[in-house]
Steps between C-alpha positions, in 0.01 A plus 500: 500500500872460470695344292689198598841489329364476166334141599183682462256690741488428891168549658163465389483241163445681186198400284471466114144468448280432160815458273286429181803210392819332668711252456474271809734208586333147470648284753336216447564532098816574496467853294399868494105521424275798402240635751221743534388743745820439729561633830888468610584588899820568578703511848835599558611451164348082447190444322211390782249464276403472108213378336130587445328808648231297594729261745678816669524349858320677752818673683576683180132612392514799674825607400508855281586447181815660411526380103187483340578262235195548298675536128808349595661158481737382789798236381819457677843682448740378230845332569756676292746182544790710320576837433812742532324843614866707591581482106245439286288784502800687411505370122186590420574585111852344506482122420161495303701392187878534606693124506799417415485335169822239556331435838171366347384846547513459918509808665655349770873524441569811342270755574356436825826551672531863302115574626499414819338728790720570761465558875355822479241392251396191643260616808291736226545171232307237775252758624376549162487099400356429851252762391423373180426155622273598816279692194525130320383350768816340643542466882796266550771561287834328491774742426832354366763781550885575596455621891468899496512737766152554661339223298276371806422808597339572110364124518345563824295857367376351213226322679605185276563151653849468397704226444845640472728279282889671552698354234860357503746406277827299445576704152406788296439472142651714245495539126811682270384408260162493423492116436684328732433497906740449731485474906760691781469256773504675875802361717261382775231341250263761642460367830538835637201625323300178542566595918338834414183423302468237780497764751251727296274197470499428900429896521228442325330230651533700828408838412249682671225543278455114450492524121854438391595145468848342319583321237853322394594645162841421321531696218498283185584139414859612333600752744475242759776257606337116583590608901336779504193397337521184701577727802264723490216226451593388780460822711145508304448162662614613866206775502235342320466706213478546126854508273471652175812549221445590157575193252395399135490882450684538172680345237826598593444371882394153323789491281754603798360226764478254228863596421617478859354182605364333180104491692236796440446741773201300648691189470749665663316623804346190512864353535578684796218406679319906502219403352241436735107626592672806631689579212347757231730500171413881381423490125562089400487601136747297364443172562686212273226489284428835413593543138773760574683301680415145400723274701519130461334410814130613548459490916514822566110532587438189659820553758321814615169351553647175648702687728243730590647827418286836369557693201492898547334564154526880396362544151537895400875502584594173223201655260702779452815313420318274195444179753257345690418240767420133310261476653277600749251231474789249435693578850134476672414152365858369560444585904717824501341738692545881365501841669459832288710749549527877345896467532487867278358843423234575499419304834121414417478130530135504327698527224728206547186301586290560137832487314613131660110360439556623126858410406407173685205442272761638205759241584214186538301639168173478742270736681409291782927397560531749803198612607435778726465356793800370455695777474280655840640182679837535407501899639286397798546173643821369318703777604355469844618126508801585348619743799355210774257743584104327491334820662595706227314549114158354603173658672452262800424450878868523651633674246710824439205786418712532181243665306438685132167658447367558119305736324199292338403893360796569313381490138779291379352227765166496335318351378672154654331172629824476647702735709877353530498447127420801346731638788800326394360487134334827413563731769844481628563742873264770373232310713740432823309740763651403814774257702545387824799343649423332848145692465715841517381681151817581280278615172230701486289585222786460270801677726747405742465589824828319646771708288565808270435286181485886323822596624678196467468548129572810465823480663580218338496699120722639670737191621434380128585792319853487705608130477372521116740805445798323646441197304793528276757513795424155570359344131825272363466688200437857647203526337236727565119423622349675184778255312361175692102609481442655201164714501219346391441818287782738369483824703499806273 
């Protein structure tokens, strides 16, 4: 058999027989359903068959088996709808606890910059996040970067489906202070670099291993002028695809939209007409009627559902920082449909999963608030919807053989009456035992087959240990990285 551009295996079909559970698209219901003693037939990368054993059509009964799934459950690959592989991995340790205090402890404005992985760091920094999320479970992933040198070449090895998201700008942010932000606007409102991400993103959709695909990304709400964000929807428009900016992402973003044009940042993109089915706002925290940043209007949430646009909801990354989504449950019953992303280290998105179902529940003051199918659909079908893509996070005739297979054995699956909970619940990726991407296997028995996930890391203590030793060269202060991250125990 060979293997057919990473869509998946040309030739014979492939045959998952006896899987003991999956997770099997209901057409007719509208929903993912539990089954039992499964077969799944795959053929050139599309699912050709999935359902009982028992109904196996006769052309496929006398296939070999080449997965025996007895002791395994088969669901489909997560949607990562927003994640920034090139950089995060590389502060692992660093922002745990470090914000900037004046900044309402943000991260974003100060210390990022002084952090930041550079170009040599950056192939080593996505291999490992890619990494990290194929052992999750992940299979499409959409990766919000600044364009680097060989970056579909890395997106292309990783076995992923990648949506590659080059970001633009019209500004960059700065802080002297440590409580104030200000913005250097670029002379040509970053057109120039809105013609290059669009570039990357039609590479993408043409590259040969049919995984890549593109998505429209400027930067952030304030480091975009009204043309360009009006521009580059546009462009979004032309090719039929998703646009994503990050918006209602902090206090100090609220306050400076609210500032410039006396309207939140949703009300804002509503304004300019960017808010749309295709549009994703990444994060939507900070809505006008979150209580830190009560505003006197309270139409934040019903302009996004009205208008149709999808909230990007990454949990871990805000946890950190004190703040949280308000809430999950509340965005689902106003019509807002929401994606989960990993967005930061570590790059496990079973993680971001159990901790949105229980800050959700925190934030409602009920258990049953966001249940977890809820949070299933929102990494599996919503993000699916949310890139235009309907062959993608389900288990069905037509579909992409997008496929995760679990370890019912593991101990810290059992004893369970049911298999995706006390995954997402109990067990977190210790029970992830292998992934296909287009029926090509990228995870096997817990390792990566598609990159050096090993040596990735270990070059990158290397990368860390450099940038973190130059950190005072570029800190406004020139302080130090054991000044700005203390220990968490003196060293003797």
């Amino acid at each position: 058999m060979t293997e057919d551009g990473g869509q998946g295996v040309k030739g014979r079909p492939q045959r998952f027989a006896n899987l003991s559970w999956a997770v099997l698209w209901d057409e007719v219901a509208g929903g993912h359903v539990y089954a039992r003693n499964v077969d799944l037939v795959v053929r050139d990368g599309r699912i050709v068959f999935a359902g009982p054993a028992a109904e196996l059509p006769g052309e496929y009964a006398g296939l070999p088996v080449d997965v025996d799934g007895t002791g395994l459950m088969a669901m489909p690959g997560f949607v990562n709808i927003h994640s920034h592989p090139a950089t995060e991995p590389m502060n692992r340790g660093l922002f745990d606890e470090l914000g900037s205090p004046g900044l309402y402890y943000s991260s974003l404005y100060e210390y990022m910059p002084v952090f930041r992985s550079d170009a040599r760091s950056k192939p080593d920094c996505a291999r490992v996040a890619y990494s990290e999320m194929l052992l999750s479970g992940v299979t499409t992933v959409v990766d919000l970067s600044t364009p680097w040198d060989g970056w579909l070449d890395v997106a292309a090895e990783s076995g992923l489906r990648v949506c590659l998201a080059p970001m633009f700008r019209s500004a960059a942010w700065r802080t002297d202070d440590g409580h104030t932000v200000s913005y250097s606007w670029l002379e040509d409102d970053g057109r120039r670099g809105m013609a290059e991400a669009l570039e990357i993103v039609d590479a993408a959709r043409g590259h040969a291993c049919g995984r890549l695909m593109g998505m429209v990304a400027p930067a952030q709400i304030d480091t975009c002028s009204e043309e360009l964000l009006k521009a580059s929807f546009v462009e979004a428009d032309k090719r039929d695809i998703a646009w994503q900016t990050h918006a209602a992402q902090s206090i100090v973003e609220f306050h400076e939209i609210t500032r410039r044009h006396g309207m939140t940042p949703i009300q804002w993109l509503h304004h300019l007409g960017v808010l749309s089915p295709r549009s994703i706002v990444g994060h939507g925290i900070f809505l006008d009627d979150n209580p830190s940043t009560p505003w006197h209007t309270k139409t934040d949430l019903s302009l996004l559902a009205d208008d149709g646009a999808s909230v990007a909801h990454c949990p871990t990354v805000f946890a950190r920082r004190g703040y949280v989504l308000r809430d999950f449950g509340r965005y689902r019953k106003a019509g807002v449909r929401l994606g989960i992303g990993t967005d930061t280290y570590p790059h496990t998105i079973l993680d971001d999963l159990r901790l949105a179902a229980y800050l959700g529940r925190v934030q409602a003051g009920s258990p049953t608030a966001v249940p977890t199918r809820a949070v299933f659909d929102a990494v599996t079908v919503a993000g699916a919807a949310m890139l235009r893509r309907d062959d993608l996070g389900r288990l069905a005739v037509g579909g992409c053989a997008d496929i995760v297979l679990v370890d019912l054995k593991h101990p810290m699956m059992q004893p369970s009456i049911d298999p995706v909970r006390s995954l997402i619940v109990s067990c977190d990726d210790r029970a992830i035992h292998s992934v296909y991407v287009g029926g090509r296997k990228a995870v096997e028995a817990g390792r990566v087959l598609t990159m050096d996930y090993v040596g990735a890391t270990e070059r990158l203590v290397g990368e860390q240990a450099r940038i973190v030793g130059s950190v005072a060269e570029r800190d406004r202060l020139g302080r130090s990285a054991e000044t700005l991250i203390p220990s968490t125990f003196p060293i003797r």
